[in-house]
Amino acid sequence: MYRYDEHDQRMLDERVRQYRGQTERFLRGELSEAEFRALRLRNGLYVQRLAPMLRIAIPYGMLASRQLRQLAHIARHFDKGYAHFTTRQNVQFNWPRLEEVPDILAELASVQMHSIQTSGNCIRNTTADQFSGVAPDEVEDARPYCELIRQWSTFHPEFNYLPRKFKIAVCGSVADRAVVRVHDIGLVIVRDAGGATGFEVIVGGGLGRTPMIGTTIREFLPAPELLGYLEAILRVYNQFGRRDHLFKSRIKILVKALGADEFRARVEREWETTRRTVPPLTAAQIERARSYFTAPPYEDIDAAACAGALAAARATSRAFDRWLQRNVGAHRVPGYAIVTLSLKRTGIAPGDVTDRQLELVADLADAYSFGEVRVTHEQNLVLADVPQPRLFELWEAVRAAGLATPNIGMLTDIICCPGGDLCSLANAKSIPVAEAIQRRFDDLDYLHDLGDIDLNISGCMNACGHHHVAQIGILGVDKKGEEFYQISLGGNQGTDAALGTILGPSFAQEDMPEVIGRILDLYVAERHGDESFLETYRRIGIEPFRKAVYGASH
Amino acid sequence: MALLIRHGDIVADDWVRLDAEFDTAAPLPPGKLLVPLCLWNARRAELVARDQPVGIWLASSEHPEAIVDALEDIALVAIDFPVFSDGRGYSYARVLRDTWGFAGELRAIGDVQRDQIFLMKRCGFDSFQIRADRDPTDALAGLEEFSLVYQSATVDPLPPLLQREVRRGA
């Protein structure tokens, strides 16, 4: 993964010093509440319902074991012993003290981590496919380009006071695991007829109050032109994006208002300048970025022999078999596997880990996966390079730590925001709803029979829980001071991304497991063969689900 | 006379700024005049014919495209930041410098403070009217917050970090 040289480190150290100064000026009364708010917000520090919340970037989801150990240390000394992985490859602490944040930043900087631009109206952490570099269906590794975007966007002088936050995601595979079509800018690595690398550029996607699937404004952007083109898009947005209304200030609203053709024309006009002023990426720059993401020293493993041994182990342990089915994926190198550690155990808030679990995962990464871990937007962790002959012993270790729930991609692998328990923006709680659903549907045979279903929960229309792109989406709403939950069906993340359709009137919290049960019963009754939930939904439409949930008279 | 940061020094501001409510029919005061766009549009010939330099200040809602044909006649463009969070002016500065090649003084006015001017400078601003209730000497330190940068900008178009070599053994 990327490692800072003395220049990267110096810049980060200077940032810590700057933020310490800003905090001190605020505490001395030299900065007003509002002025300091803008400064702390572009440094990931929110003041929440109960305490401040500090959001830390995990650039494109990559973590080294020593960074995990440092997060564990921070959780123990500055927080209440746990951390929360978010839906955008960030990690959050929910109980830091404002005065101690500069010290936390210094601790983070010592392991090349930071909170830069994790909030505020600026370019946020660039996210990527968590299987970059190991996926069998990969065109090219997204991470070197993500790192180049990280450097370009860090303290970009022009784009620190945008109309609104700005999120970029990059995917280098055929399957889209980075939800690029619901980002302000989504980039998909493609090859042209001559084999040159470039990007499909998708603009104006997003969730939140006005969910939209992005529009492709350029089918093929040659890779060296990447930063100049991004700069042109951002310059159009910064000048012409609305600033008069919080809910209309994302780039998706501008793209819609201008129309894709006019938006593209404006970008191309700015690009005439920026392709001149932003130097194209040189072969040396791209090579330097790539040099940090070379393959680890894989061993030659006899894949056929492993397959036999694994089959034998599966035959003796049903639980191991289930875990292999759901949590272990194919690797591009024969004899290796990609292992996802589930942070979706019933009774634990989705994405939460303790300090001890963080340390254990660090140890497992060192022992089984070249010392690296990835973080997914589904709020799970990944060991990306596990030798197949060691899967059984890894499973035993992971299971003992409570991280082996065999539910990846299933109903109980719920994406869930912190919700009304912690977040001051929330209209409703989300964690107890997730837990109630996990408790109701705890029969593994049933869950495995249901197969792939995304169920996502957001506590308000800001949609941090990505409910619009779930096959079953749940949105917390406030009705005269009471919490209710609205269900949408048929959303999807991935290459054929789609937004869900609202089922109908919302429900009280205690009714949610029963309502989800009716939806699932209808799917099971209606499915043809091994049709997935989404396939059945797309075939029969939403009306049968409405009848099943609300009765014939709806 | 108000103080100003210009080219990294604190100097007295020798320009007279006329506000947007200045009567477009009133006689022009003497001295270097920094005028609102409406006054420029109403009395351009007269302003250019004076033997004193003239400049135009733009509100954040006034795109610099409105003055692209005036750039040869003026010595100063000032861009107003009504609140620090309104960042349009950063892009206006880059368009003025990079697209249209404006080489005169480019000044940030309005809600301009220590924590913004490092960024503003890189976008091509070379003078800063620090908000009246803040100490410009303290703000000056803002220009030195970082000793190196990652990306090209109007100032420092090819910083050393863009030219790093592949590390041996990386």
mmCIF file of N, CA, C and O in Angstrom, chain A residues 2-3 5 7-8 10-11 14-15 17-18 22 25 30-31 35 38-39 150-152 154-161 231 235 238-240 243 273 276-279 284-285 287-288 291-292, chain B residues 63-64 84-88 90-92 94-95 98-99 111 113-116 119-120 122-123 131 134 138 144-153 157-158 161-162 164-167 169-170:
data_model
loop_
_atom_site.group_PDB
_atom_site.id
_atom_site.type_symbol
_atom_site.label_atom_id
_atom_site.label_comp_id
_atom_site.label_asym_id
_atom_site.label_seq_id
_atom_site.Cartn_x
_atom_site.Cartn_y
_atom_site.Cartn_z
ATOM 1 N N TYR A 2 0.233 2.416 -0.133
ATOM 2 C CA TYR A 2 1.033 3.634 -0.216
ATOM 3 C C TYR A 2 1.743 3.897 1.111
ATOM 4 O O TYR A 2 1.176 3.691 2.187
ATOM 5 N N ARG A 3 2.993 4.309 1.013
ATOM 6 C CA ARG A 3 3.750 4.682 2.206
ATOM 7 C C ARG A 3 4.249 6.096 2.026
ATOM 8 O O ARG A 3 4.787 6.446 0.973
ATOM 9 N N ASP A 5 6.495 9.304 2.061
ATOM 10 C CA ASP A 5 7.912 9.662 2.154
ATOM 11 C C ASP A 5 8.018 10.878 3.076
ATOM 12 O O ASP A 5 7.026 11.296 3.694
ATOM 13 N N HIS A 7 8.210 13.915 2.506
ATOM 14 C CA HIS A 7 7.407 15.067 2.095
ATOM 15 C C HIS A 7 5.952 14.912 2.538
ATOM 16 O O HIS A 7 5.360 15.837 3.096
ATOM 17 N N ASP A 8 5.380 13.737 2.254
ATOM 18 C CA ASP A 8 4.000 13.484 2.697
ATOM 19 C C ASP A 8 3.895 13.663 4.215
ATOM 20 O O ASP A 8 2.959 14.256 4.725
ATOM 21 N N ARG A 10 5.848 15.401 6.217
ATOM 22 C CA ARG A 10 6.015 16.790 6.662
ATOM 23 C C ARG A 10 4.711 17.559 6.487
ATOM 24 O O ARG A 10 4.295 18.327 7.349
ATOM 25 N N MET A 11 4.044 17.327 5.333
ATOM 26 C CA MET A 11 2.789 18.042 5.114
ATOM 27 C C MET A 11 1.764 17.679 6.176
ATOM 28 O O MET A 11 1.051 18.532 6.699
ATOM 29 N N GLU A 14 2.618 19.330 9.434
ATOM 30 C CA GLU A 14 2.257 20.757 9.392
ATOM 31 C C GLU A 14 0.755 20.941 9.574
ATOM 32 O O GLU A 14 0.296 21.899 10.189
ATOM 33 N N ARG A 15 -0.011 20.011 9.047
ATOM 34 C CA ARG A 15 -1.464 20.080 9.203
ATOM 35 C C ARG A 15 -1.859 19.900 10.669
ATOM 36 O O ARG A 15 -2.724 20.606 11.178
ATOM 37 N N ARG A 17 -0.065 20.659 13.214
ATOM 38 C CA ARG A 17 0.310 21.904 13.896
ATOM 39 C C ARG A 17 -0.720 22.999 13.615
ATOM 40 O O ARG A 17 -1.127 23.736 14.516
ATOM 41 N N GLN A 18 -1.159 23.092 12.346
ATOM 42 C CA GLN A 18 -2.148 24.105 11.993
ATOM 43 C C GLN A 18 -3.450 23.887 12.765
ATOM 44 O O GLN A 18 -4.014 24.828 13.325
ATOM 45 N N GLN A 22 -5.465 26.210 15.461
ATOM 46 C CA GLN A 22 -6.863 26.624 15.302
ATOM 47 C C GLN A 22 -7.670 26.282 16.550
ATOM 48 O O GLN A 22 -8.484 27.081 17.020
ATOM 49 N N ARG A 25 -6.735 28.734 19.269
ATOM 50 C CA ARG A 25 -7.354 30.052 19.036
ATOM 51 C C ARG A 25 -8.833 30.025 19.415
ATOM 52 O O ARG A 25 -9.367 30.979 19.972
ATOM 53 N N GLU A 30 -10.509 33.443 20.290
ATOM 54 C CA GLU A 30 -10.125 34.260 19.135
ATOM 55 C C GLU A 30 -10.841 33.843 17.858
ATOM 56 O O GLU A 30 -10.785 34.541 16.853
ATOM 57 N N LEU A 31 -11.455 32.684 17.886
ATOM 58 C CA LEU A 31 -12.283 32.254 16.758
ATOM 59 C C LEU A 31 -13.694 32.045 17.291
ATOM 60 O O LEU A 31 -13.871 31.477 18.379
ATOM 61 N N GLU A 35 -16.901 30.229 13.128
ATOM 62 C CA GLU A 35 -15.642 30.165 12.376
ATOM 63 C C GLU A 35 -14.904 28.860 12.657
ATOM 64 O O GLU A 35 -14.389 28.206 11.759
ATOM 65 N N ALA A 38 -16.412 25.749 10.894
ATOM 66 C CA ALA A 38 -15.993 25.510 9.506
ATOM 67 C C ALA A 38 -14.610 24.873 9.460
ATOM 68 O O ALA A 38 -14.326 24.049 8.598
ATOM 69 N N LEU A 39 -13.748 25.242 10.396
ATOM 70 C CA LEU A 39 -12.390 24.696 10.392
ATOM 71 C C LEU A 39 -12.379 23.258 10.910
ATOM 72 O O LEU A 39 -11.723 22.386 10.336
ATOM 73 N N ARG A 150 -6.035 11.308 -4.320
ATOM 74 C CA ARG A 150 -5.872 11.752 -2.928
ATOM 75 C C ARG A 150 -4.892 12.916 -2.838
ATOM 76 O O ARG A 150 -5.157 13.934 -2.212
ATOM 77 N N GLN A 151 -3.760 12.761 -3.504
ATOM 78 C CA GLN A 151 -2.757 13.825 -3.435
ATOM 79 C C GLN A 151 -3.278 15.098 -4.103
ATOM 80 O O GLN A 151 -3.144 16.195 -3.552
ATOM 81 N N TRP A 152 -3.886 14.958 -5.264
ATOM 82 C CA TRP A 152 -4.405 16.133 -5.985
ATOM 83 C C TRP A 152 -5.448 16.870 -5.144
ATOM 84 O O TRP A 152 -5.493 18.098 -5.094
ATOM 85 N N THR A 154 -5.918 16.780 -1.819
ATOM 86 C CA THR A 154 -5.559 17.171 -0.453
ATOM 87 C C THR A 154 -5.146 18.645 -0.409
ATOM 88 O O THR A 154 -4.183 19.038 -1.050
ATOM 89 N N PHE A 155 -5.916 19.433 0.315
ATOM 90 C CA PHE A 155 -5.702 20.892 0.396
ATOM 91 C C PHE A 155 -5.708 21.527 -0.990
ATOM 92 O O PHE A 155 -4.944 22.457 -1.246
ATOM 93 N N HIS A 156 -6.517 21.010 -1.906
ATOM 94 C CA HIS A 156 -6.602 21.682 -3.205
ATOM 95 C C HIS A 156 -7.022 23.129 -2.947
ATOM 96 O O HIS A 156 -8.055 23.370 -2.339
ATOM 97 N N PRO A 157 -6.237 24.092 -3.419
ATOM 98 C CA PRO A 157 -6.508 25.470 -2.999
ATOM 99 C C PRO A 157 -7.840 26.013 -3.506
ATOM 100 O O PRO A 157 -8.428 26.889 -2.878
ATOM 101 N N GLU A 158 -8.305 25.479 -4.624
ATOM 102 C CA GLU A 158 -9.503 26.059 -5.250
ATOM 103 C C GLU A 158 -10.788 25.432 -4.712
ATOM 104 O O GLU A 158 -11.849 26.049 -4.781
ATOM 105 N N PHE A 159 -10.702 24.215 -4.186
ATOM 106 C CA PHE A 159 -11.926 23.449 -3.935
ATOM 107 C C PHE A 159 -12.121 23.126 -2.455
ATOM 108 O O PHE A 159 -12.573 22.033 -2.100
ATOM 109 N N ASN A 160 -11.769 24.046 -1.589
ATOM 110 C CA ASN A 160 -11.954 23.811 -0.164
ATOM 111 C C ASN A 160 -13.248 24.406 0.368
ATOM 112 O O ASN A 160 -13.631 24.143 1.495
ATOM 113 N N TYR A 161 -13.884 25.271 -0.453
ATOM 114 C CA TYR A 161 -15.147 25.886 -0.019
ATOM 115 C C TYR A 161 -16.170 25.735 -1.138
ATOM 116 O O TYR A 161 -16.652 26.702 -1.700
ATOM 117 N N GLU A 231 -10.397 18.552 -12.486
ATOM 118 C CA GLU A 231 -10.319 19.964 -12.102
ATOM 119 C C GLU A 231 -11.339 20.793 -12.895
ATOM 120 O O GLU A 231 -11.957 21.712 -12.350
ATOM 121 N N ARG A 235 -14.310 22.888 -11.243
ATOM 122 C CA ARG A 235 -14.361 24.342 -11.470
ATOM 123 C C ARG A 235 -15.743 24.768 -11.953
ATOM 124 O O ARG A 235 -16.262 25.801 -11.529
ATOM 125 N N ASN A 238 -17.897 24.559 -8.797
ATOM 126 C CA ASN A 238 -17.612 25.587 -7.795
ATOM 127 C C ASN A 238 -18.146 26.956 -8.211
ATOM 128 O O ASN A 238 -18.561 27.749 -7.378
ATOM 129 N N GLN A 239 -18.147 27.225 -9.511
ATOM 130 C CA GLN A 239 -18.638 28.525 -9.974
ATOM 131 C C GLN A 239 -20.155 28.571 -10.086
ATOM 132 O O GLN A 239 -20.768 29.600 -9.812
ATOM 133 N N PHE A 240 -20.752 27.458 -10.542
ATOM 134 C CA PHE A 240 -22.159 27.523 -10.940
ATOM 135 C C PHE A 240 -23.089 26.668 -10.090
ATOM 136 O O PHE A 240 -24.306 26.740 -10.258
ATOM 137 N N ARG A 243 -25.731 27.815 -4.242
ATOM 138 C CA ARG A 243 -25.292 28.029 -2.868
ATOM 139 C C ARG A 243 -26.390 28.633 -2.014
ATOM 140 O O ARG A 243 -26.174 28.934 -0.843
ATOM 141 N N THR A 273 -8.640 25.087 -20.562
ATOM 142 C CA THR A 273 -7.657 25.718 -19.672
ATOM 143 C C THR A 273 -6.950 24.688 -18.800
ATOM 144 O O THR A 273 -5.719 24.657 -18.727
ATOM 145 N N ARG A 276 -4.193 22.472 -19.903
ATOM 146 C CA ARG A 276 -2.947 23.217 -20.095
ATOM 147 C C ARG A 276 -2.264 23.479 -18.743
ATOM 148 O O ARG A 276 -1.044 23.358 -18.614
ATOM 149 N N THR A 277 -3.065 23.820 -17.716
ATOM 150 C CA THR A 277 -2.464 24.226 -16.437
ATOM 151 C C THR A 277 -2.197 23.047 -15.507
ATOM 152 O O THR A 277 -1.330 23.141 -14.641
ATOM 153 N N VAL A 278 -2.993 21.983 -15.628
ATOM 154 C CA VAL A 278 -2.723 20.803 -14.803
ATOM 155 C C VAL A 278 -1.855 19.873 -15.643
ATOM 156 O O VAL A 278 -2.311 19.350 -16.648
ATOM 157 N N PRO A 279 -0.615 19.668 -15.253
ATOM 158 C CA PRO A 279 0.237 18.837 -16.097
ATOM 159 C C PRO A 279 -0.349 17.424 -16.209
ATOM 160 O O PRO A 279 -0.776 16.863 -15.199
ATOM 161 N N ALA A 284 6.152 8.481 -15.352
ATOM 162 C CA ALA A 284 6.890 8.306 -14.092
ATOM 163 C C ALA A 284 5.960 8.445 -12.886
ATOM 164 O O ALA A 284 6.075 7.696 -11.911
ATOM 165 N N GLN A 285 5.021 9.402 -12.949
ATOM 166 C CA GLN A 285 4.085 9.579 -11.831
ATOM 167 C C GLN A 285 3.198 8.349 -11.668
ATOM 168 O O GLN A 285 2.959 7.884 -10.550
ATOM 169 N N GLU A 287 3.812 5.362 -12.730
ATOM 170 C CA GLU A 287 4.648 4.230 -12.315
ATOM 171 C C GLU A 287 4.969 4.316 -10.828
ATOM 172 O O GLU A 287 4.945 3.314 -10.104
ATOM 173 N N ARG A 288 5.237 5.533 -10.369
ATOM 174 C CA ARG A 288 5.515 5.692 -8.938
ATOM 175 C C ARG A 288 4.300 5.253 -8.115
ATOM 176 O O ARG A 288 4.427 4.500 -7.145
ATOM 177 N N SER A 291 3.899 1.573 -8.085
ATOM 178 C CA SER A 291 4.960 0.827 -7.405
ATOM 179 C C SER A 291 4.592 0.512 -5.950
ATOM 180 O O SER A 291 5.203 -0.351 -5.333
ATOM 181 N N TYR A 292 3.591 1.217 -5.427
ATOM 182 C CA TYR A 292 3.168 0.960 -4.044
ATOM 183 C C TYR A 292 2.102 -0.122 -3.954
ATOM 184 O O TYR A 292 1.683 -0.501 -2.864
ATOM 185 N N HIS B 63 -19.889 37.076 -12.112
ATOM 186 C CA HIS B 63 -18.843 36.250 -12.706
ATOM 187 C C HIS B 63 -17.852 37.135 -13.460
ATOM 188 O O HIS B 63 -18.249 38.090 -14.126
ATOM 189 N N PRO B 64 -16.566 36.840 -13.364
ATOM 190 C CA PRO B 64 -15.578 37.703 -14.025
ATOM 191 C C PRO B 64 -15.705 37.742 -15.549
ATOM 192 O O PRO B 64 -15.090 38.595 -16.192
ATOM 193 N N PHE B 84 -16.841 33.441 4.411
ATOM 194 C CA PHE B 84 -15.695 32.592 4.035
ATOM 195 C C PHE B 84 -16.139 31.321 3.329
ATOM 196 O O PHE B 84 -15.412 30.750 2.532
ATOM 197 N N SER B 85 -17.368 30.865 3.612
ATOM 198 C CA SER B 85 -17.814 29.597 3.038
ATOM 199 C C SER B 85 -18.229 29.721 1.576
ATOM 200 O O SER B 85 -18.453 28.716 0.911
ATOM 201 N N ASP B 86 -18.345 30.945 1.068
ATOM 202 C CA ASP B 86 -18.679 31.133 -0.345
ATOM 203 C C ASP B 86 -17.380 31.102 -1.144
ATOM 204 O O ASP B 86 -16.649 32.088 -1.205
ATOM 205 N N GLY B 87 -17.083 29.971 -1.737
ATOM 206 C CA GLY B 87 -15.768 29.758 -2.353
ATOM 207 C C GLY B 87 -15.703 30.028 -3.845
ATOM 208 O O GLY B 87 -14.730 29.636 -4.495
ATOM 209 N N ARG B 88 -16.715 30.678 -4.411
ATOM 210 C CA ARG B 88 -16.683 30.921 -5.851
ATOM 211 C C ARG B 88 -15.448 31.712 -6.271
ATOM 212 O O ARG B 88 -14.882 31.493 -7.338
ATOM 213 N N TYR B 90 -12.444 31.632 -5.425
ATOM 214 C CA TYR B 90 -11.210 30.880 -5.698
ATOM 215 C C TYR B 90 -11.149 30.498 -7.177
ATOM 216 O O TYR B 90 -10.100 30.585 -7.817
ATOM 217 N N SER B 91 -12.298 30.064 -7.714
ATOM 218 C CA SER B 91 -12.326 29.692 -9.130
ATOM 219 C C SER B 91 -12.298 30.936 -10.018
ATOM 220 O O SER B 91 -11.676 30.918 -11.084
ATOM 221 N N TYR B 92 -12.955 32.022 -9.575
ATOM 222 C CA TYR B 92 -12.911 33.251 -10.373
ATOM 223 C C TYR B 92 -11.457 33.696 -10.562
ATOM 224 O O TYR B 92 -11.051 34.134 -11.633
ATOM 225 N N ARG B 94 -8.785 31.878 -10.548
ATOM 226 C CA ARG B 94 -8.048 31.009 -11.479
ATOM 227 C C ARG B 94 -8.467 31.257 -12.920
ATOM 228 O O ARG B 94 -7.647 31.213 -13.835
ATOM 229 N N VAL B 95 -9.745 31.519 -13.131
ATOM 230 C CA VAL B 95 -10.197 31.837 -14.491
ATOM 231 C C VAL B 95 -9.535 33.129 -14.959
ATOM 232 O O VAL B 95 -9.039 33.225 -16.089
ATOM 233 N N ASP B 98 -5.581 32.116 -15.207
ATOM 234 C CA ASP B 98 -5.177 31.004 -16.085
ATOM 235 C C ASP B 98 -5.835 31.069 -17.462
ATOM 236 O O ASP B 98 -5.213 30.750 -18.465
ATOM 237 N N THR B 99 -7.123 31.442 -17.479
ATOM 238 C CA THR B 99 -7.826 31.427 -18.774
ATOM 239 C C THR B 99 -7.615 32.739 -19.523
ATOM 240 O O THR B 99 -7.330 32.739 -20.713
ATOM 241 N N ASP B 111 -14.882 38.654 3.823
ATOM 242 C CA ASP B 111 -14.597 37.782 4.967
ATOM 243 C C ASP B 111 -13.319 36.991 4.673
ATOM 244 O O ASP B 111 -13.359 35.815 4.346
ATOM 245 N N GLN B 113 -9.618 35.827 6.056
ATOM 246 C CA GLN B 113 -8.899 35.635 7.316
ATOM 247 C C GLN B 113 -7.696 34.728 7.127
ATOM 248 O O GLN B 113 -7.488 34.130 6.085
ATOM 249 N N ARG B 114 -6.991 34.603 8.208
ATOM 250 C CA ARG B 114 -5.750 33.834 8.250
ATOM 251 C C ARG B 114 -5.860 32.448 7.621
ATOM 252 O O ARG B 114 -4.970 32.002 6.912
ATOM 253 N N ASP B 115 -6.983 31.758 7.911
ATOM 254 C CA ASP B 115 -7.064 30.351 7.514
ATOM 255 C C ASP B 115 -7.389 30.135 6.039
ATOM 256 O O ASP B 115 -7.411 29.011 5.578
ATOM 257 N N GLN B 116 -7.657 31.227 5.294
ATOM 258 C CA GLN B 116 -7.959 31.070 3.870
ATOM 259 C C GLN B 116 -6.819 31.502 2.954
ATOM 260 O O GLN B 116 -6.772 31.092 1.794
ATOM 261 N N LEU B 119 -4.530 29.328 0.669
ATOM 262 C CA LEU B 119 -5.227 28.779 -0.497
ATOM 263 C C LEU B 119 -5.454 29.858 -1.552
ATOM 264 O O LEU B 119 -5.255 29.638 -2.748
ATOM 265 N N MET B 120 -5.885 31.030 -1.090
ATOM 266 C CA MET B 120 -6.166 32.129 -2.027
ATOM 267 C C MET B 120 -4.929 32.512 -2.823
ATOM 268 O O MET B 120 -4.990 32.739 -4.032
ATOM 269 N N ARG B 122 -2.482 30.662 -3.679
ATOM 270 C CA ARG B 122 -2.187 29.664 -4.722
ATOM 271 C C ARG B 122 -3.134 29.787 -5.912
ATOM 272 O O ARG B 122 -2.808 29.333 -7.012
ATOM 273 N N CYS B 123 -4.307 30.368 -5.694
ATOM 274 C CA CYS B 123 -5.254 30.555 -6.801
ATOM 275 C C CYS B 123 -4.959 31.829 -7.586
ATOM 276 O O CYS B 123 -5.655 32.125 -8.553
ATOM 277 N N ARG B 131 -10.279 40.925 7.131
ATOM 278 C CA ARG B 131 -11.492 41.444 7.766
ATOM 279 C C ARG B 131 -11.110 42.427 8.870
ATOM 280 O O ARG B 131 -10.183 42.177 9.647
ATOM 281 N N ARG B 134 -9.886 41.731 12.462
ATOM 282 C CA ARG B 134 -8.786 40.780 12.666
ATOM 283 C C ARG B 134 -7.456 41.460 12.404
ATOM 284 O O ARG B 134 -7.355 42.372 11.578
ATOM 285 N N ASP B 138 -1.217 38.939 12.435
ATOM 286 C CA ASP B 138 -1.480 37.542 12.771
ATOM 287 C C ASP B 138 -1.853 36.767 11.508
ATOM 288 O O ASP B 138 -1.392 35.642 11.288
ATOM 289 N N GLU B 144 2.216 31.060 5.624
ATOM 290 C CA GLU B 144 3.342 30.145 5.857
ATOM 291 C C GLU B 144 2.907 28.819 6.470
ATOM 292 O O GLU B 144 3.733 28.072 6.992
ATOM 293 N N GLU B 145 1.596 28.522 6.458
ATOM 294 C CA GLU B 145 1.125 27.325 7.168
ATOM 295 C C GLU B 145 1.745 26.036 6.622
ATOM 296 O O GLU B 145 1.973 25.085 7.354
ATOM 297 N N PHE B 146 1.950 26.006 5.314
ATOM 298 C CA PHE B 146 2.493 24.784 4.708
ATOM 299 C C PHE B 146 3.743 25.113 3.909
ATOM 300 O O PHE B 146 3.808 26.127 3.216
ATOM 301 N N SER B 147 4.720 24.218 4.003
ATOM 302 C CA SER B 147 5.970 24.447 3.287
ATOM 303 C C SER B 147 6.004 23.703 1.965
ATOM 304 O O SER B 147 6.926 23.859 1.187
ATOM 305 N N LEU B 148 4.995 22.876 1.698
ATOM 306 C CA LEU B 148 4.964 22.160 0.424
ATOM 307 C C LEU B 148 3.529 21.792 0.075
ATOM 308 O O LEU B 148 2.647 21.791 0.938
ATOM 309 N N VAL B 149 3.300 21.527 -1.204
ATOM 310 C CA VAL B 149 1.941 21.293 -1.701
ATOM 311 C C VAL B 149 1.956 20.109 -2.664
ATOM 312 O O VAL B 149 2.989 19.763 -3.229
ATOM 313 N N TYR B 150 0.779 19.505 -2.832
ATOM 314 C CA TYR B 150 0.683 18.313 -3.676
ATOM 315 C C TYR B 150 0.395 18.614 -5.149
ATOM 316 O O TYR B 150 0.777 17.844 -6.010
ATOM 317 N N GLN B 151 -0.385 19.694 -5.399
ATOM 318 C CA GLN B 151 -0.949 19.822 -6.739
ATOM 319 C C GLN B 151 -0.527 21.126 -7.417
ATOM 320 O O GLN B 151 -0.120 22.075 -6.777
ATOM 321 N N SER B 152 -0.669 21.138 -8.723
ATOM 322 C CA SER B 152 -0.402 22.361 -9.468
ATOM 323 C C SER B 152 -1.505 23.369 -9.167
ATOM 324 O O SER B 152 -2.637 23.007 -8.879
ATOM 325 N N ALA B 153 -1.140 24.648 -9.228
ATOM 326 C CA ALA B 153 -2.136 25.715 -9.111
ATOM 327 C C ALA B 153 -1.572 26.920 -9.860
ATOM 328 O O ALA B 153 -0.508 26.828 -10.482
ATOM 329 N N PRO B 157 2.907 26.135 -10.406
ATOM 330 C CA PRO B 157 2.216 25.199 -11.296
ATOM 331 C C PRO B 157 2.859 23.813 -11.365
ATOM 332 O O PRO B 157 2.201 22.850 -11.757
ATOM 333 N N LEU B 158 4.110 23.706 -10.999
ATOM 334 C CA LEU B 158 4.749 22.382 -11.053
ATOM 335 C C LEU B 158 5.553 22.156 -9.773
ATOM 336 O O LEU B 158 6.779 22.170 -9.764
ATOM 337 N N LEU B 161 6.640 18.012 -5.553
ATOM 338 C CA LEU B 161 6.011 16.721 -5.255
ATOM 339 C C LEU B 161 5.409 16.059 -6.490
ATOM 340 O O LEU B 161 5.146 14.855 -6.479
ATOM 341 N N LEU B 162 5.184 16.824 -7.554
ATOM 342 C CA LEU B 162 4.694 16.214 -8.794
ATOM 343 C C LEU B 162 5.817 15.553 -9.583
ATOM 344 O O LEU B 162 5.580 14.919 -10.591
ATOM 345 N N ARG B 164 8.271 13.564 -8.155
ATOM 346 C CA ARG B 164 8.974 12.547 -7.375
ATOM 347 C C ARG B 164 9.272 11.326 -8.232
ATOM 348 O O ARG B 164 8.463 10.939 -9.070
ATOM 349 N N GLU B 165 10.393 10.716 -7.969
ATOM 350 C CA GLU B 165 10.801 9.522 -8.714
ATOM 351 C C GLU B 165 10.255 8.271 -8.019
ATOM 352 O O GLU B 165 9.912 8.301 -6.835
ATOM 353 N N VAL B 166 10.222 7.188 -8.757
ATOM 354 C CA VAL B 166 9.901 5.905 -8.153
ATOM 355 C C VAL B 166 10.969 5.595 -7.113
ATOM 356 O O VAL B 166 12.164 5.744 -7.379
ATOM 357 N N ARG B 167 10.513 5.198 -5.938
ATOM 358 C CA ARG B 167 11.502 4.909 -4.881
ATOM 359 C C ARG B 167 12.081 3.521 -5.103
ATOM 360 O O ARG B 167 11.348 2.581 -5.380
ATOM 361 N N GLY B 169 13.192 0.006 -4.340
ATOM 362 C CA GLY B 169 12.780 -0.964 -3.319
ATOM 363 C C GLY B 169 11.362 -0.760 -2.827
ATOM 364 O O GLY B 169 10.938 -1.400 -1.896
ATOM 365 N N ALA B 170 10.635 0.178 -3.465
ATOM 366 C CA ALA B 170 9.266 0.441 -3.024
ATOM 367 C C ALA B 170 8.359 -0.711 -3.424
ATOM 368 O O ALA B 170 8.626 -1.411 -4.371
#
